[in-house]
Amino acid sequence: MSIYRDGSIDHYTYYPTVRSNILLIRDIDQVNNLHELCITIQDVALPANRLLRILRDVGLGESVWPSVERLQFNIIDYYGDTQVWLDEDCQPEDMVALNDYLSCALPSLREISFQGTSARHQYGHIPINQLIVERLYGPNPLRTLHVDSGSVVEICHPQGKRQHAPIAIERLSLGCIHDMSELGFDSVRASTLVELTLNDVPADGIWNYFVADGAPSSLDGKLVFSFLQVLQLGFDSPEDDDHLRHGSRSPLRNSPLDASAVVEDSRSYKRPTSLATPLFPVLTRLDISNFPGDYQQLLSLFAASPISKLALNDISFNIPDNLDLSQLTCLSSLNVRCTDDEMSFNDASYVTGCLSYMLATTGTRLVHLNSVIYVPDDFQFRINAPPAFTHNLGKLMLVDNIAIDDVKLLLAQLPNLRILHAFIHLKYLISSADELVEACRRADAVQPLMPLSTSLRSLIVCGRTSSIYNCREDPLVVATTKDRFNRAILLELICCLPSLVDLQLVCNSLDSVRESIDTLVESGVASERIGHLRYLQPRALEH
């Protein structure tokens, strides 16, 4: 069900538009076949008593929903004042009544997901906190809990008795939660976790909320995450520094977020205060975002873990250009992102040096590389990679504004590449299908079109030309420019990939792409070399 504010209702209206299919599900006798309930409150301030009234009006509590195991509760995009209702509308008993109502209607919950970009501004705490705690400590405890409050604010602790016993849960995801006590519990058993995500958390003391509870979690006083396979750590983003606005690389030296400034020996993020260094014996995937300290020291925590997938994301360009990954002996997939969404990075030596050093220390194991580093249009992409890497790599994603000539060089070096996803920069475009045919005829006359790769099966191309981004305000011009770009990509790249079976392009309509392909094939130009185009079925990539 969706509760939202339409164009005729202001922030102070207590009766927003409500859309729900609950009554329909009951009418067609599908109550026992519903597995997920989603409640979304958008662009409207809604006190607990008003929300409870709406849930009653749509008939949620008139039936027990025994098959519903997942609840999604979203409060999004509210941009009014932090409080817009009267004090008498904010009674603790209303929040209790709301949680009791949901608890009675949904007796079989095993997963709860709460997303609230403004929840703690409106309610002072997580509005379904009572329900969460009840199900965490109930006879059939939750398997999955996702809570993201959207922003860190001063919070009021929830109503009801706070639980001190550690929770046991398989999948836990917390965002902007600096103190688990605000959720009604103090700690989590390390031994039960299979997946753990912590976003917007401070670097110091991150392991202090996890406890060992006997063998095998406690081994010689160590904190052992016995079954944890996926770990995602997103640390507090740096303050707004000049080096971020200007796109220059600065590793935040002498900043309060530098590891040496947080703690002298960096132990606060390497170990909890009461136990030895944590262990991750079955961890296979590790994602790290915006770590403010020493990446090499942090990765040393996982030297004994069988990590096959590593992702590093840093908007402050704090990833060292000599990061040694040799200690991760099972690594096969590397994802590196050094940028924010609004900034182009200009230090070419850092880009190539950082990636080259990482690749040189991964040995012969890496088969998937995903690099996201936005660079200027005239940037020349060069990586000094060991032969073993170039021979083994099967999947490559480069969101780096790569020149078409560099793409061709890369393909020549990667004999077993099967999947390529690239943001490609072109210096020229082709205006029409007829112009494409003539350009192909001229190019083939100068030098016959030869295969750039005989292994590539899937190609995803996103265009980056200045003309596309200079005409954002005119949709028609943007669409035309994308069509012209795709014709040029057909000539420069796709015609020379005879093994290609899957093609995805950014376009408003596939008709123009198909017309260009059909016109080129029917022209007979280089027919023995571009015959594969006849069987290609391009797909549109949303962008």
PDB file of N, CA, C and O in Angstrom, residues 199-248:
ATOM      1  N   ASN A 199      26.349   0.640   7.184  1.00  0.00           N
ATOM      2  CA  ASN A 199      26.569   1.840   6.372  1.00  0.00           C
ATOM      3  C   ASN A 199      26.566   3.083   7.241  1.00  0.00           C
ATOM      4  O   ASN A 199      25.789   3.176   8.208  1.00  0.00           O
ATOM      5  N   ASP A 200      27.421   4.045   6.873  1.00  0.00           N
ATOM      6  CA  ASP A 200      27.520   5.314   7.602  1.00  0.00           C
ATOM      7  C   ASP A 200      27.807   5.082   9.075  1.00  0.00           C
ATOM      8  O   ASP A 200      27.136   5.614   9.960  1.00  0.00           O
ATOM      9  N   VAL A 201      28.817   4.263   9.333  1.00  0.00           N
ATOM     10  CA  VAL A 201      29.213   3.968  10.702  1.00  0.00           C
ATOM     11  C   VAL A 201      30.592   4.566  10.966  1.00  0.00           C
ATOM     12  O   VAL A 201      31.387   4.740  10.048  1.00  0.00           O
ATOM     13  N   PRO A 202      30.900   4.892  12.215  1.00  0.00           N
ATOM     14  CA  PRO A 202      32.238   5.392  12.530  1.00  0.00           C
ATOM     15  C   PRO A 202      33.253   4.276  12.440  1.00  0.00           C
ATOM     16  O   PRO A 202      32.945   3.098  12.664  1.00  0.00           O
ATOM     17  N   ALA A 203      34.500   4.623  12.127  1.00  0.00           N
ATOM     18  CA  ALA A 203      35.535   3.613  11.944  1.00  0.00           C
ATOM     19  C   ALA A 203      35.969   2.995  13.261  1.00  0.00           C
ATOM     20  O   ALA A 203      36.358   1.830  13.305  1.00  0.00           O
ATOM     21  N   ASP A 204      35.922   3.758  14.323  1.00  0.00           N
ATOM     22  CA  ASP A 204      36.421   3.235  15.586  1.00  0.00           C
ATOM     23  C   ASP A 204      35.340   2.437  16.305  1.00  0.00           C
ATOM     24  O   ASP A 204      34.178   2.829  16.372  1.00  0.00           O
ATOM     25  N   GLY A 205      35.739   1.294  16.824  1.00  0.00           N
ATOM     26  CA  GLY A 205      34.850   0.493  17.649  1.00  0.00           C
ATOM     27  C   GLY A 205      33.759  -0.250  16.911  1.00  0.00           C
ATOM     28  O   GLY A 205      32.730  -0.591  17.509  1.00  0.00           O
ATOM     29  N   ILE A 206      33.949  -0.531  15.614  1.00  0.00           N
ATOM     30  CA  ILE A 206      32.857  -1.142  14.857  1.00  0.00           C
ATOM     31  C   ILE A 206      32.569  -2.576  15.292  1.00  0.00           C
ATOM     32  O   ILE A 206      31.479  -3.087  15.047  1.00  0.00           O
ATOM     33  N   TRP A 207      33.507  -3.252  15.940  1.00  0.00           N
ATOM     34  CA  TRP A 207      33.289  -4.647  16.338  1.00  0.00           C
ATOM     35  C   TRP A 207      32.740  -4.770  17.754  1.00  0.00           C
ATOM     36  O   TRP A 207      32.448  -5.882  18.209  1.00  0.00           O
ATOM     37  N   ASN A 208      32.596  -3.664  18.460  1.00  0.00           N
ATOM     38  CA  ASN A 208      32.191  -3.736  19.864  1.00  0.00           C
ATOM     39  C   ASN A 208      30.743  -4.150  20.061  1.00  0.00           C
ATOM     40  O   ASN A 208      30.340  -4.485  21.175  1.00  0.00           O
ATOM     41  N   TYR A 209      29.943  -4.113  18.998  1.00  0.00           N
ATOM     42  CA  TYR A 209      28.541  -4.506  19.126  1.00  0.00           C
ATOM     43  C   TYR A 209      28.328  -5.990  18.835  1.00  0.00           C
ATOM     44  O   TYR A 209      27.192  -6.456  18.813  1.00  0.00           O
ATOM     45  N   PHE A 210      29.419  -6.722  18.606  1.00  0.00           N
ATOM     46  CA  PHE A 210      29.298  -8.139  18.294  1.00  0.00           C
ATOM     47  C   PHE A 210      29.943  -8.957  19.406  1.00  0.00           C
ATOM     48  O   PHE A 210      31.008  -8.601  19.913  1.00  0.00           O
ATOM     49  N   VAL A 211      29.291 -10.049  19.783  1.00  0.00           N
ATOM     50  CA  VAL A 211      29.757 -10.833  20.915  1.00  0.00           C
ATOM     51  C   VAL A 211      29.932 -12.284  20.501  1.00  0.00           C
ATOM     52  O   VAL A 211      29.260 -12.783  19.593  1.00  0.00           O
ATOM     53  N   ALA A 212      30.863 -12.944  21.154  1.00  0.00           N
ATOM     54  CA  ALA A 212      31.057 -14.384  21.009  1.00  0.00           C
ATOM     55  C   ALA A 212      30.211 -15.075  22.066  1.00  0.00           C
ATOM     56  O   ALA A 212      30.036 -14.575  23.180  1.00  0.00           O
ATOM     57  N   ASP A 213      29.673 -16.244  21.718  1.00  0.00           N
ATOM     58  CA  ASP A 213      28.763 -16.920  22.658  1.00  0.00           C
ATOM     59  C   ASP A 213      29.123 -18.390  22.810  1.00  0.00           C
ATOM     60  O   ASP A 213      28.266 -19.255  22.781  1.00  0.00           O
ATOM     61  N   GLY A 214      30.388 -18.668  22.946  1.00  0.00           N
ATOM     62  CA  GLY A 214      30.811 -20.052  23.081  1.00  0.00           C
ATOM     63  C   GLY A 214      31.222 -20.644  21.751  1.00  0.00           C
ATOM     64  O   GLY A 214      31.017 -20.069  20.700  1.00  0.00           O
ATOM     65  N   ALA A 215      31.795 -21.809  21.779  1.00  0.00           N
ATOM     66  CA  ALA A 215      32.300 -22.474  20.570  1.00  0.00           C
ATOM     67  C   ALA A 215      31.180 -22.616  19.550  1.00  0.00           C
ATOM     68  O   ALA A 215      30.042 -22.912  19.892  1.00  0.00           O
ATOM     69  N   PRO A 216      31.483 -22.408  18.238  1.00  0.00           N
ATOM     70  CA  PRO A 216      32.809 -22.084  17.717  1.00  0.00           C
ATOM     71  C   PRO A 216      33.087 -20.589  17.619  1.00  0.00           C
ATOM     72  O   PRO A 216      34.083 -20.195  17.053  1.00  0.00           O
ATOM     73  N   SER A 217      32.162 -19.738  18.160  1.00  0.00           N
ATOM     74  CA  SER A 217      32.357 -18.293  17.991  1.00  0.00           C
ATOM     75  C   SER A 217      33.492 -17.765  18.845  1.00  0.00           C
ATOM     76  O   SER A 217      34.133 -16.796  18.498  1.00  0.00           O
ATOM     77  N   SER A 218      33.705 -18.374  19.962  1.00  0.00           N
ATOM     78  CA  SER A 218      34.781 -17.925  20.842  1.00  0.00           C
ATOM     79  C   SER A 218      35.918 -18.931  20.784  1.00  0.00           C
ATOM     80  O   SER A 218      35.749 -20.083  21.163  1.00  0.00           O
ATOM     81  N   LEU A 219      37.044 -18.516  20.293  1.00  0.00           N
ATOM     82  CA  LEU A 219      38.192 -19.393  20.130  1.00  0.00           C
ATOM     83  C   LEU A 219      39.417 -18.672  20.677  1.00  0.00           C
ATOM     84  O   LEU A 219      39.904 -17.719  20.080  1.00  0.00           O
ATOM     85  N   ASP A 220      39.855 -19.131  21.861  1.00  0.00           N
ATOM     86  CA  ASP A 220      41.007 -18.498  22.508  1.00  0.00           C
ATOM     87  C   ASP A 220      40.790 -16.997  22.663  1.00  0.00           C
ATOM     88  O   ASP A 220      41.686 -16.190  22.415  1.00  0.00           O
ATOM     89  N   GLY A 221      39.568 -16.618  23.065  1.00  0.00           N
ATOM     90  CA  GLY A 221      39.269 -15.205  23.297  1.00  0.00           C
ATOM     91  C   GLY A 221      39.078 -14.395  22.054  1.00  0.00           C
ATOM     92  O   GLY A 221      39.034 -13.174  22.120  1.00  0.00           O
ATOM     93  N   LYS A 222      38.943 -15.042  20.894  1.00  0.00           N
ATOM     94  CA  LYS A 222      38.785 -14.307  19.641  1.00  0.00           C
ATOM     95  C   LYS A 222      37.309 -14.253  19.233  1.00  0.00           C
ATOM     96  O   LYS A 222      36.529 -15.143  19.551  1.00  0.00           O
ATOM     97  N   LEU A 223      36.982 -13.205  18.529  1.00  0.00           N
ATOM     98  CA  LEU A 223      35.627 -13.023  18.024  1.00  0.00           C
ATOM     99  C   LEU A 223      35.566 -13.647  16.631  1.00  0.00           C
ATOM    100  O   LEU A 223      36.155 -13.128  15.688  1.00  0.00           O
ATOM    101  N   VAL A 224      34.855 -14.750  16.503  1.00  0.00           N
ATOM    102  CA  VAL A 224      34.833 -15.492  15.252  1.00  0.00           C
ATOM    103  C   VAL A 224      33.455 -15.366  14.606  1.00  0.00           C
ATOM    104  O   VAL A 224      32.452 -15.779  15.186  1.00  0.00           O
ATOM    105  N   PHE A 225      33.419 -14.805  13.394  1.00  0.00           N
ATOM    106  CA  PHE A 225      32.189 -14.737  12.604  1.00  0.00           C
ATOM    107  C   PHE A 225      32.121 -16.034  11.788  1.00  0.00           C
ATOM    108  O   PHE A 225      32.471 -16.072  10.614  1.00  0.00           O
ATOM    109  N   SER A 226      31.642 -17.084  12.446  1.00  0.00           N
ATOM    110  CA  SER A 226      31.807 -18.447  11.943  1.00  0.00           C
ATOM    111  C   SER A 226      31.179 -18.692  10.586  1.00  0.00           C
ATOM    112  O   SER A 226      31.715 -19.464   9.777  1.00  0.00           O
ATOM    113  N   PHE A 227      30.021 -18.065  10.313  1.00  0.00           N
ATOM    114  CA  PHE A 227      29.281 -18.346   9.086  1.00  0.00           C
ATOM    115  C   PHE A 227      29.127 -17.126   8.184  1.00  0.00           C
ATOM    116  O   PHE A 227      28.401 -17.176   7.199  1.00  0.00           O
ATOM    117  N   LEU A 228      29.797 -16.038   8.498  1.00  0.00           N
ATOM    118  CA  LEU A 228      29.647 -14.809   7.722  1.00  0.00           C
ATOM    119  C   LEU A 228      30.290 -14.960   6.346  1.00  0.00           C
ATOM    120  O   LEU A 228      31.480 -15.198   6.220  1.00  0.00           O
ATOM    121  N   GLN A 229      29.471 -14.794   5.297  1.00  0.00           N
ATOM    122  CA  GLN A 229      29.958 -14.921   3.929  1.00  0.00           C
ATOM    123  C   GLN A 229      30.065 -13.576   3.205  1.00  0.00           C
ATOM    124  O   GLN A 229      30.900 -13.419   2.320  1.00  0.00           O
ATOM    125  N   VAL A 230      29.218 -12.608   3.591  1.00  0.00           N
ATOM    126  CA  VAL A 230      29.193 -11.299   2.934  1.00  0.00           C
ATOM    127  C   VAL A 230      29.301 -10.211   3.994  1.00  0.00           C
ATOM    128  O   VAL A 230      28.515 -10.181   4.948  1.00  0.00           O
ATOM    129  N   LEU A 231      30.271  -9.315   3.824  1.00  0.00           N
ATOM    130  CA  LEU A 231      30.460  -8.204   4.746  1.00  0.00           C
ATOM    131  C   LEU A 231      30.599  -6.913   3.957  1.00  0.00           C
ATOM    132  O   LEU A 231      31.468  -6.798   3.091  1.00  0.00           O
ATOM    133  N   GLN A 232      29.720  -5.952   4.240  1.00  0.00           N
ATOM    134  CA  GLN A 232      29.753  -4.644   3.589  1.00  0.00           C
ATOM    135  C   GLN A 232      29.890  -3.572   4.665  1.00  0.00           C
ATOM    136  O   GLN A 232      29.027  -3.449   5.544  1.00  0.00           O
ATOM    137  N   LEU A 233      30.970  -2.798   4.583  1.00  0.00           N
ATOM    138  CA  LEU A 233      31.259  -1.759   5.566  1.00  0.00           C
ATOM    139  C   LEU A 233      31.311  -0.402   4.856  1.00  0.00           C
ATOM    140  O   LEU A 233      32.180  -0.170   4.013  1.00  0.00           O
ATOM    141  N   GLY A 234      30.383   0.463   5.173  1.00  0.00           N
ATOM    142  CA  GLY A 234      30.379   1.825   4.648  1.00  0.00           C
ATOM    143  C   GLY A 234      30.586   2.807   5.782  1.00  0.00           C
ATOM    144  O   GLY A 234      29.738   2.928   6.678  1.00  0.00           O
ATOM    145  N   PHE A 235      31.697   3.496   5.765  1.00  0.00           N
ATOM    146  CA  PHE A 235      32.046   4.359   6.887  1.00  0.00           C
ATOM    147  C   PHE A 235      31.518   5.766   6.681  1.00  0.00           C
ATOM    148  O   PHE A 235      31.110   6.149   5.582  1.00  0.00           O
ATOM    149  N   ASP A 236      31.523   6.535   7.764  1.00  0.00           N
ATOM    150  CA  ASP A 236      31.078   7.924   7.697  1.00  0.00           C
ATOM    151  C   ASP A 236      31.805   8.638   6.575  1.00  0.00           C
ATOM    152  O   ASP A 236      33.033   8.557   6.468  1.00  0.00           O
ATOM    153  N   SER A 237      31.066   9.361   5.726  1.00  0.00           N
ATOM    154  CA  SER A 237      31.694  10.124   4.649  1.00  0.00           C
ATOM    155  C   SER A 237      32.484  11.279   5.229  1.00  0.00           C
ATOM    156  O   SER A 237      32.113  11.854   6.255  1.00  0.00           O
ATOM    157  N   PRO A 238      33.586  11.659   4.583  1.00  0.00           N
ATOM    158  CA  PRO A 238      34.376  12.786   5.059  1.00  0.00           C
ATOM    159  C   PRO A 238      33.582  14.077   5.025  1.00  0.00           C
ATOM    160  O   PRO A 238      32.593  14.197   4.317  1.00  0.00           O
ATOM    161  N   GLU A 239      34.015  15.037   5.825  1.00  0.00           N
ATOM    162  CA  GLU A 239      33.403  16.356   5.789  1.00  0.00           C
ATOM    163  C   GLU A 239      33.662  16.988   4.426  1.00  0.00           C
ATOM    164  O   GLU A 239      34.516  16.551   3.660  1.00  0.00           O
ATOM    165  N   ASP A 240      32.916  18.014   4.104  1.00  0.00           N
ATOM    166  CA  ASP A 240      33.024  18.643   2.784  1.00  0.00           C
ATOM    167  C   ASP A 240      34.329  19.420   2.689  1.00  0.00           C
ATOM    168  O   ASP A 240      34.452  20.546   3.142  1.00  0.00           O
ATOM    169  N   ASP A 241      35.333  18.773   2.079  1.00  0.00           N
ATOM    170  CA  ASP A 241      36.659  19.380   1.973  1.00  0.00           C
ATOM    171  C   ASP A 241      36.854  20.014   0.612  1.00  0.00           C
ATOM    172  O   ASP A 241      36.252  19.626  -0.371  1.00  0.00           O
ATOM    173  N   ASP A 242      37.750  20.992   0.559  1.00  0.00           N
ATOM    174  CA  ASP A 242      38.022  21.658  -0.716  1.00  0.00           C
ATOM    175  C   ASP A 242      38.540  20.689  -1.753  1.00  0.00           C
ATOM    176  O   ASP A 242      38.247  20.808  -2.931  1.00  0.00           O
ATOM    177  N   HIS A 243      39.315  19.670  -1.324  1.00  0.00           N
ATOM    178  CA  HIS A 243      39.896  18.764  -2.308  1.00  0.00           C
ATOM    179  C   HIS A 243      38.814  17.935  -2.987  1.00  0.00           C
ATOM    180  O   HIS A 243      38.990  17.497  -4.112  1.00  0.00           O
ATOM    181  N   LEU A 244      37.666  17.710  -2.309  1.00  0.00           N
ATOM    182  CA  LEU A 244      36.571  16.994  -2.952  1.00  0.00           C
ATOM    183  C   LEU A 244      35.899  17.864  -3.993  1.00  0.00           C
ATOM    184  O   LEU A 244      35.537  17.418  -5.066  1.00  0.00           O
ATOM    185  N   ARG A 245      35.722  19.145  -3.672  1.00  0.00           N
ATOM    186  CA  ARG A 245      35.020  20.027  -4.610  1.00  0.00           C
ATOM    187  C   ARG A 245      35.855  20.278  -5.844  1.00  0.00           C
ATOM    188  O   ARG A 245      35.339  20.461  -6.937  1.00  0.00           O
ATOM    189  N   HIS A 246      37.185  20.291  -5.702  1.00  0.00           N
ATOM    190  CA  HIS A 246      38.035  20.615  -6.842  1.00  0.00           C
ATOM    191  C   HIS A 246      38.581  19.382  -7.549  1.00  0.00           C
ATOM    192  O   HIS A 246      39.257  19.504  -8.556  1.00  0.00           O
ATOM    193  N   GLY A 247      38.307  18.194  -7.001  1.00  0.00           N
ATOM    194  CA  GLY A 247      38.687  16.968  -7.698  1.00  0.00           C
ATOM    195  C   GLY A 247      40.166  16.649  -7.635  1.00  0.00           C
ATOM    196  O   GLY A 247      40.680  15.936  -8.472  1.00  0.00           O
ATOM    197  N   SER A 248      40.873  17.158  -6.637  1.00  0.00           N
ATOM    198  CA  SER A 248      42.296  16.827  -6.500  1.00  0.00           C
ATOM    199  C   SER A 248      42.442  15.752  -5.437  1.00  0.00           C
ATOM    200  O   SER A 248      41.652  15.661  -4.514  1.00  0.00           O
TER     201      SER A 248
END
